[in-house]
Amino acid sequence: IDFATRKIAKWLKPQKVIEQNGDPFTIHTYSSLRYYLVKFKVGEKFDEENKGLDNRKCKSLVTWDNDRLTCVQKGEKKNRGWTHWIEGDELH
């Protein structure tokens, strides 16, 4: 991500929506600059293209770590991924 985009992005408050319909999950991330969608099943590796974010291609695996949904991404850049959990009314 270039310097200008990084500066602007730190001021944005993206909205994230996580949906589960049976086994599959869908995560929608919205901001005034970008929209990103990822679909996956917990415990199954999948190809992910982070188009609109940093344009990486990677193999991703999402698992449950206690009450946290954790994704490990392996590809062009090392040590990438994310973790989401609910605390009270807030999604982290």
PDB file of C-alpha atoms in Angstrom:
ATOM      1  CA  ILE A   1       0.000   0.000   0.000  1.00  0.00           C
ATOM      2  CA  ASP A   2       1.421   3.356  -0.939  1.00  0.00           C
ATOM      3  CA  PHE A   3       2.136   6.121   1.588  1.00  0.00           C
ATOM      4  CA  ALA A   4      -0.853   8.339   0.700  1.00  0.00           C
ATOM      5  CA  THR A   5      -3.341   5.460   0.886  1.00  0.00           C
ATOM      6  CA  ARG A   6      -1.904   4.389   4.244  1.00  0.00           C
ATOM      7  CA  LYS A   7      -2.291   7.939   5.637  1.00  0.00           C
ATOM      8  CA  ILE A   8      -5.915   8.190   4.474  1.00  0.00           C
ATOM      9  CA  ALA A   9      -6.787   4.659   5.612  1.00  0.00           C
ATOM     10  CA  LYS A  10      -5.744   5.280   9.203  1.00  0.00           C
ATOM     11  CA  TRP A  11      -8.533   7.890   9.511  1.00  0.00           C
ATOM     12  CA  LEU A  12     -11.253   5.667   8.044  1.00  0.00           C
ATOM     13  CA  LYS A  13     -13.627   3.662  10.179  1.00  0.00           C
ATOM     14  CA  PRO A  14     -14.540   0.662   8.011  1.00  0.00           C
ATOM     15  CA  GLN A  15     -17.745  -1.219   8.630  1.00  0.00           C
ATOM     16  CA  LYS A  16     -17.376  -4.972   8.830  1.00  0.00           C
ATOM     17  CA  VAL A  17     -20.244  -7.454   8.525  1.00  0.00           C
ATOM     18  CA  ILE A  18     -19.670 -11.143   9.314  1.00  0.00           C
ATOM     19  CA  GLU A  19     -22.371 -13.570   8.222  1.00  0.00           C
ATOM     20  CA  GLN A  20     -22.666 -17.306   8.702  1.00  0.00           C
ATOM     21  CA  ASN A  21     -25.065 -19.425   6.677  1.00  0.00           C
ATOM     22  CA  GLY A  22     -24.523 -23.048   7.698  1.00  0.00           C
ATOM     23  CA  ASP A  23     -20.791 -23.800   7.413  1.00  0.00           C
ATOM     24  CA  PRO A  24     -19.769 -20.958   5.070  1.00  0.00           C
ATOM     25  CA  PHE A  25     -18.848 -17.518   6.427  1.00  0.00           C
ATOM     26  CA  THR A  26     -18.875 -14.265   4.471  1.00  0.00           C
ATOM     27  CA  ILE A  27     -17.081 -11.129   5.640  1.00  0.00           C
ATOM     28  CA  HIS A  28     -17.934  -7.819   3.970  1.00  0.00           C
ATOM     29  CA  THR A  29     -15.654  -4.858   4.708  1.00  0.00           C
ATOM     30  CA  TYR A  30     -16.920  -1.440   3.609  1.00  0.00           C
ATOM     31  CA  SER A  31     -15.283   1.987   3.741  1.00  0.00           C
ATOM     32  CA  SER A  32     -15.597   5.137   1.684  1.00  0.00           C
ATOM     33  CA  LEU A  33     -12.500   4.047  -0.292  1.00  0.00           C
ATOM     34  CA  ARG A  34     -12.849   0.298  -0.641  1.00  0.00           C
ATOM     35  CA  TYR A  35     -15.110  -2.745  -0.532  1.00  0.00           C
ATOM     36  CA  TYR A  36     -13.738  -6.201   0.203  1.00  0.00           C
ATOM     37  CA  LEU A  37     -15.524  -9.557   0.351  1.00  0.00           C
ATOM     38  CA  VAL A  38     -14.144 -12.891   1.522  1.00  0.00           C
ATOM     39  CA  LYS A  39     -15.999 -16.234   1.680  1.00  0.00           C
ATOM     40  CA  PHE A  40     -14.671 -19.292   3.496  1.00  0.00           C
ATOM     41  CA  LYS A  41     -15.404 -22.375   5.599  1.00  0.00           C
ATOM     42  CA  VAL A  42     -13.632 -22.750   8.925  1.00  0.00           C
ATOM     43  CA  GLY A  43     -10.877 -25.366   8.716  1.00  0.00           C
ATOM     44  CA  GLU A  44     -10.678 -25.380   4.880  1.00  0.00           C
ATOM     45  CA  LYS A  45      -7.802 -23.732   2.979  1.00  0.00           C
ATOM     46  CA  PHE A  46      -8.830 -21.360   0.231  1.00  0.00           C
ATOM     47  CA  ASP A  47      -7.259 -19.065  -2.361  1.00  0.00           C
ATOM     48  CA  GLU A  48      -7.633 -15.419  -1.414  1.00  0.00           C
ATOM     49  CA  GLU A  49      -6.913 -12.383  -3.548  1.00  0.00           C
ATOM     50  CA  ASN A  50      -6.792  -9.215  -1.486  1.00  0.00           C
ATOM     51  CA  LYS A  51      -7.849  -7.065  -4.400  1.00  0.00           C
ATOM     52  CA  GLY A  52      -8.569  -3.542  -3.274  1.00  0.00           C
ATOM     53  CA  LEU A  53      -6.484  -3.949  -0.125  1.00  0.00           C
ATOM     54  CA  ASP A  54      -2.844  -4.657  -0.890  1.00  0.00           C
ATOM     55  CA  ASN A  55      -3.498  -6.805  -3.998  1.00  0.00           C
ATOM     56  CA  ARG A  56      -1.796  -9.918  -2.591  1.00  0.00           C
ATOM     57  CA  LYS A  57      -2.623 -13.469  -3.586  1.00  0.00           C
ATOM     58  CA  CYS A  58      -2.348 -16.015  -0.806  1.00  0.00           C
ATOM     59  CA  LYS A  59      -3.540 -19.319   0.617  1.00  0.00           C
ATOM     60  CA  SER A  60      -5.666 -18.694   3.686  1.00  0.00           C
ATOM     61  CA  LEU A  61      -6.895 -20.895   6.504  1.00  0.00           C
ATOM     62  CA  VAL A  62      -9.455 -19.722   9.067  1.00  0.00           C
ATOM     63  CA  THR A  63      -9.798 -21.598  12.365  1.00  0.00           C
ATOM     64  CA  TRP A  64     -11.438 -21.116  15.746  1.00  0.00           C
ATOM     65  CA  ASP A  65      -8.980 -20.229  18.518  1.00  0.00           C
ATOM     66  CA  ASN A  66     -11.208 -20.448  21.596  1.00  0.00           C
ATOM     67  CA  ASP A  67     -13.800 -17.733  20.859  1.00  0.00           C
ATOM     68  CA  ARG A  68     -11.709 -16.002  18.175  1.00  0.00           C
ATOM     69  CA  LEU A  69     -11.943 -16.476  14.434  1.00  0.00           C
ATOM     70  CA  THR A  70      -8.308 -16.488  13.247  1.00  0.00           C
ATOM     71  CA  CYS A  71      -6.974 -16.424   9.682  1.00  0.00           C
ATOM     72  CA  VAL A  72      -3.406 -17.307   8.689  1.00  0.00           C
ATOM     73  CA  GLN A  73      -2.404 -16.161   5.199  1.00  0.00           C
ATOM     74  CA  LYS A  74       0.593 -17.686   3.389  1.00  0.00           C
ATOM     75  CA  GLY A  75       1.869 -16.092   0.231  1.00  0.00           C
ATOM     76  CA  GLU A  76       3.934 -13.211  -1.093  1.00  0.00           C
ATOM     77  CA  LYS A  77       4.224 -11.465   2.301  1.00  0.00           C
ATOM     78  CA  LYS A  78       5.023 -13.238   5.562  1.00  0.00           C
ATOM     79  CA  ASN A  79       3.161 -13.060   8.872  1.00  0.00           C
ATOM     80  CA  ARG A  80      -0.169 -11.890   7.474  1.00  0.00           C
ATOM     81  CA  GLY A  81      -3.668 -12.649   8.641  1.00  0.00           C
ATOM     82  CA  TRP A  82      -6.367 -11.401  10.995  1.00  0.00           C
ATOM     83  CA  THR A  83      -8.358 -12.241  14.115  1.00  0.00           C
ATOM     84  CA  HIS A  84     -11.963 -11.290  14.930  1.00  0.00           C
ATOM     85  CA  TRP A  85     -13.900 -11.672  18.151  1.00  0.00           C
ATOM     86  CA  ILE A  86     -16.936 -10.143  19.857  1.00  0.00           C
ATOM     87  CA  GLU A  87     -16.584  -8.372  23.192  1.00  0.00           C
ATOM     88  CA  GLY A  88     -19.853  -6.973  24.532  1.00  0.00           C
ATOM     89  CA  ASP A  89     -21.493  -5.244  21.567  1.00  0.00           C
ATOM     90  CA  GLU A  90     -18.241  -4.649  19.685  1.00  0.00           C
ATOM     91  CA  LEU A  91     -16.586  -6.622  16.911  1.00  0.00           C
ATOM     92  CA  HIS A  92     -12.797  -6.582  17.126  1.00  0.00           C
TER      93      HIS A  92
END
